[in-house]
mmCIF file of C-alpha atoms in Angstrom:
data_model
loop_
_atom_site.group_PDB
_atom_site.id
_atom_site.type_symbol
_atom_site.label_atom_id
_atom_site.label_comp_id
_atom_site.label_asym_id
_atom_site.label_seq_id
_atom_site.Cartn_x
_atom_site.Cartn_y
_atom_site.Cartn_z
ATOM 1 C CA MET E 87 6.212 -3.239 0.930
ATOM 2 C CA ALA E 88 4.887 -1.904 3.006
ATOM 3 C CA TYR E 89 5.398 -2.040 4.180
ATOM 4 C CA HIS E 90 6.183 -1.312 2.549
ATOM 5 C CA SER E 91 6.803 2.962 3.832
ATOM 6 C CA LEU E 92 5.961 2.728 0.033
ATOM 7 C CA ARG E 93 5.497 -0.905 0.776
ATOM 8 C CA LEU E 94 2.777 -0.400 3.351
ATOM 9 C CA ASN E 95 -0.803 -0.124 2.197
ATOM 10 C CA PRO E 96 -0.555 2.772 -0.257
ATOM 11 C CA ALA E 97 -4.260 3.577 -0.110
ATOM 12 C CA ARG E 98 -3.888 4.613 3.511
ATOM 13 C CA LEU E 99 -0.281 5.814 3.507
ATOM 14 C CA VAL E 100 0.240 7.933 0.410
ATOM 15 C CA GLY E 101 -1.652 10.849 1.933
ATOM 16 C CA ALA E 102 0.507 10.609 5.043
ATOM 17 C CA GLY E 103 3.685 10.583 2.991
ATOM 18 C CA LEU E 104 4.428 6.932 3.758
ATOM 19 C CA TRP E 105 4.789 5.567 0.268
ATOM 20 C CA LEU E 106 7.679 3.104 0.659
ATOM 21 C CA ALA E 107 7.176 0.462 -1.987
ATOM 22 C CA ALA E 108 6.284 -3.146 -2.125
ATOM 23 C CA ALA E 109 4.225 -4.965 0.187
ATOM 24 C CA ALA E 110 5.972 -4.697 3.333
ATOM 25 C CA VAL E 111 3.020 -4.750 5.440
ATOM 26 C CA ALA E 112 5.592 -6.588 7.511
ATOM 27 C CA ALA E 113 3.994 -8.808 10.107
ATOM 28 C CA GLN E 114 5.450 -9.455 13.527
ATOM 29 C CA ALA E 115 6.623 -12.840 12.284
ATOM 30 C CA ALA E 116 8.884 -11.034 9.847
ATOM 31 C CA VAL E 117 10.289 -8.898 12.635
ATOM 32 C CA ASN E 118 10.987 -11.965 14.712
ATOM 33 C CA ALA E 119 12.624 -13.796 11.805
ATOM 34 C CA HIS E 120 14.998 -10.907 11.143
ATOM 35 C CA GLU E 121 15.892 -10.454 14.817
ATOM 36 C CA GLY E 122 17.083 -14.054 14.847
ATOM 37 C CA SER E 123 19.810 -13.164 12.299
ATOM 38 C CA MET E 124 18.324 -15.401 9.622
ATOM 39 C CA ASP E 125 20.563 -16.278 6.685
ATOM 40 C CA GLU E 126 19.031 -14.130 3.940
ATOM 41 C CA THR E 127 20.848 -16.112 1.244
ATOM 42 C CA ALA E 128 19.045 -19.403 1.951
ATOM 43 C CA ARG E 129 16.489 -20.688 -0.532
ATOM 44 C CA SER E 130 13.716 -20.815 2.045
ATOM 45 C CA ALA E 131 10.498 -19.073 3.029
ATOM 46 C CA ALA E 132 12.188 -17.849 6.221
ATOM 47 C CA ALA E 133 14.966 -16.211 4.188
ATOM 48 C CA VAL E 134 12.434 -14.448 1.943
ATOM 49 C CA THR E 135 10.645 -13.155 5.043
ATOM 50 C CA ALA E 136 13.957 -11.971 6.504
ATOM 51 C CA VAL E 137 14.901 -10.169 3.274
ATOM 52 C CA ASP E 138 11.525 -8.456 3.237
ATOM 53 C CA GLN E 139 11.983 -7.285 6.836
ATOM 54 C CA HIS E 140 15.501 -6.077 5.997
ATOM 55 C CA TRP E 141 13.939 -4.204 3.072
ATOM 56 C CA LEU E 142 11.558 -2.410 5.415
ATOM 57 C CA GLU E 143 14.405 -1.479 7.744
ATOM 58 C CA ALA E 144 16.569 -0.294 4.838
ATOM 59 C CA GLU E 145 13.816 1.944 3.472
ATOM 60 C CA THR E 146 12.902 3.475 6.810
ATOM 61 C CA GLY E 147 16.556 3.883 7.799
ATOM 62 C CA GLY E 148 17.921 5.139 4.482
ATOM 63 C CA ASP E 149 20.216 2.206 3.643
ATOM 64 C CA THR E 150 20.291 2.870 -0.100
ATOM 65 C CA ALA E 151 23.387 0.698 -0.671
ATOM 66 C CA TRP E 152 21.527 -2.404 0.529
ATOM 67 C CA LEU E 153 18.410 -1.457 -1.423
ATOM 68 C CA GLU E 154 20.463 -0.873 -4.590
ATOM 69 C CA GLN E 155 21.708 -4.471 -4.579
ATOM 70 C CA MET E 156 18.404 -6.046 -3.461
ATOM 71 C CA LEU E 157 16.028 -4.309 -5.899
ATOM 72 C CA LEU E 158 16.404 -5.523 -9.479
ATOM 73 C CA PRO E 159 16.799 -2.788 -12.120
ATOM 74 C CA GLU E 160 13.328 -3.630 -13.476
ATOM 75 C CA TYR E 161 11.664 -3.442 -10.034
ATOM 76 C CA ARG E 162 8.192 -1.875 -9.998
ATOM 77 C CA SER E 163 5.699 -1.350 -7.200
ATOM 78 C CA VAL E 164 2.116 -0.889 -8.375
ATOM 79 C CA ASN E 165 -0.279 0.835 -6.003
ATOM 80 C CA ASP E 166 -4.011 0.247 -5.674
ATOM 81 C CA ARG E 167 -4.707 2.902 -8.347
ATOM 82 C CA GLY E 168 -2.488 1.172 -10.907
ATOM 83 C CA VAL E 169 0.406 3.648 -10.649
ATOM 84 C CA ALA E 170 3.880 2.096 -10.932
ATOM 85 C CA ILE E 171 6.794 3.353 -8.849
ATOM 86 C CA GLY E 172 10.292 2.328 -9.904
ATOM 87 C CA LYS E 173 13.549 1.535 -8.177
ATOM 88 C CA ALA E 174 14.888 5.100 -8.455
ATOM 89 C CA ASP E 175 11.849 6.434 -6.571
ATOM 90 C CA ILE E 176 12.329 3.890 -3.792
ATOM 91 C CA LEU E 177 16.004 4.795 -3.444
ATOM 92 C CA ALA E 178 15.247 8.536 -3.385
ATOM 93 C CA HIS E 179 12.581 8.086 -0.718
ATOM 94 C CA ALA E 180 14.873 5.921 1.408
ATOM 95 C CA ALA E 181 17.674 8.490 1.135
ATOM 96 C CA ARG E 182 15.356 11.116 2.617
ATOM 97 C CA ASN E 183 14.850 8.870 5.674
ATOM 98 C CA ARG E 184 18.586 8.629 6.436
ATOM 99 C CA GLY E 185 19.471 10.082 9.838
ATOM 100 C CA SER E 186 15.884 10.354 11.068
ATOM 101 C CA ASP E 187 13.690 7.961 13.000
ATOM 102 C CA GLU E 188 10.445 9.742 12.036
ATOM 103 C CA GLN E 189 9.611 7.277 9.257
ATOM 104 C CA ARG E 190 10.363 4.293 11.492
ATOM 105 C CA LYS E 191 7.953 5.625 14.109
ATOM 106 C CA ARG E 192 5.216 6.132 11.509
ATOM 107 C CA VAL E 193 5.692 2.651 10.116
ATOM 108 C CA ALA E 194 5.749 1.069 13.587
ATOM 109 C CA ALA E 195 2.493 2.825 14.470
ATOM 110 C CA TRP E 196 0.877 1.693 11.211
ATOM 111 C CA LEU E 197 2.004 -1.898 11.698
ATOM 112 C CA LYS E 198 0.682 -1.926 15.254
ATOM 113 C CA ALA E 199 -2.710 -0.654 14.080
ATOM 114 C CA HIS E 200 -2.820 -3.034 11.079
ATOM 115 C CA PRO E 201 -1.511 -6.489 12.010
ATOM 116 C CA SER E 202 -0.863 -8.707 9.009
ATOM 117 C CA GLY E 203 -0.629 -12.354 8.248
ATOM 118 C CA GLN E 204 1.814 -13.467 5.623
ATOM 119 C CA ARG E 205 2.353 -16.398 3.339
ATOM 120 C CA VAL E 206 5.364 -17.322 1.207
ATOM 121 C CA VAL E 207 5.074 -19.518 -1.876
ATOM 122 C CA LEU E 208 8.333 -20.806 -3.380
ATOM 123 C CA HIS E 209 8.600 -22.141 -6.909
ATOM 124 C CA GLY E 210 12.135 -22.747 -8.143
ATOM 125 C CA ASP E 211 13.980 -19.415 -8.119
ATOM 126 C CA THR E 212 10.804 -17.390 -7.545
ATOM 127 C CA ALA E 213 9.110 -16.472 -4.275
ATOM 128 C CA ILE E 214 5.816 -14.688 -3.711
ATOM 129 C CA LEU E 215 5.347 -13.110 -0.303
ATOM 130 C CA THR E 216 1.737 -12.117 0.358
ATOM 131 C CA PHE E 217 0.527 -9.940 3.236
ATOM 132 C CA TYR E 218 -3.112 -10.145 4.294
ATOM 133 C CA ASP E 219 -5.575 -8.910 6.892
ATOM 134 C CA PRO E 220 -5.798 -11.808 9.374
ATOM 135 C CA LYS E 221 -9.489 -11.033 10.019
ATOM 136 C CA LEU E 222 -10.291 -11.564 6.326
ATOM 137 C CA GLY E 223 -7.732 -14.286 5.627
ATOM 138 C CA PRO E 224 -5.366 -14.915 2.729
ATOM 139 C CA GLN E 225 -8.185 -15.460 0.216
ATOM 140 C CA ASN E 226 -10.193 -12.287 0.886
ATOM 141 C CA GLY E 227 -7.891 -9.854 2.662
ATOM 142 C CA VAL E 228 -4.767 -9.555 0.498
ATOM 143 C CA ARG E 229 -3.067 -6.228 1.128
ATOM 144 C CA SER E 230 0.010 -6.680 -1.007
ATOM 145 C CA SER E 231 2.389 -9.149 -2.597
ATOM 146 C CA ASP E 232 6.103 -8.992 -3.309
ATOM 147 C CA ILE E 233 7.746 -11.150 -5.961
ATOM 148 C CA PHE E 234 11.367 -12.132 -5.409
ATOM 149 C CA VAL E 235 13.838 -13.858 -7.730
ATOM 150 C CA TYR E 236 16.861 -15.823 -6.494
ATOM 151 C CA GLU E 237 19.920 -14.688 -8.486
ATOM 152 C CA GLY E 238 23.605 -14.661 -7.665
ATOM 153 C CA GLY E 239 23.064 -16.402 -4.346
ATOM 154 C CA ARG E 240 20.522 -13.835 -3.037
ATOM 155 C CA TRP E 241 16.852 -12.928 -3.127
ATOM 156 C CA HIS E 242 16.061 -9.805 -5.176
ATOM 157 C CA ALA E 243 12.753 -7.951 -5.427
ATOM 158 C CA LEU E 244 11.267 -7.788 -8.915
ATOM 159 C CA TYR E 245 7.675 -6.617 -8.423
ATOM 160 C CA SER E 246 5.141 -5.557 -5.795
ATOM 161 C CA GLN E 247 1.371 -5.111 -6.086
ATOM 162 C CA HIS E 248 -0.865 -3.416 -3.501
ATOM 163 C CA SER E 249 -4.603 -3.514 -2.898
ATOM 164 C CA GLY E 250 -6.968 -1.152 -1.102
ATOM 165 C CA ILE E 251 -7.507 -3.543 1.828
ATOM 166 C CA ALA E 252 -6.453 -1.771 5.030
ATOM 167 C CA GLY E 253 -8.390 -3.575 7.738
ATOM 168 C CA GLY E 254 -6.654 -4.656 10.865
#
């Protein structure tokens, strides 16, 4: 998403210039899953979580080549005001982060201040990864959701939606 970054809670981050798309209000569980060198090509909840964490790292680090293959051409991230941001915007923002750790520091600080729970629902070739405020729970504290599609042996992001819940 955050996340997301554009993917972190846009209501709080747009003003700070942290508008990385899609709900990557990445929880510590996602960090831990990625550090364990999870197979991102598996059809599992753990793989979806690992791809999402890789997404966050690619956006904050400027890895546009990885983002280009992971984001579907139709990808859209809709913020809490209903404004859609497309793939080209995500790639341009990520490119500006290349060679700097400033964005990573901002995202790390935001994640520390706003811990998130997460839940993955798999249905066939579709996965929905939802980030939520653990104090409010997954029914009342949804911050964002990312929708992934399994194509060509990999998970690809199709859509993200963000709410105004910051909490934490």
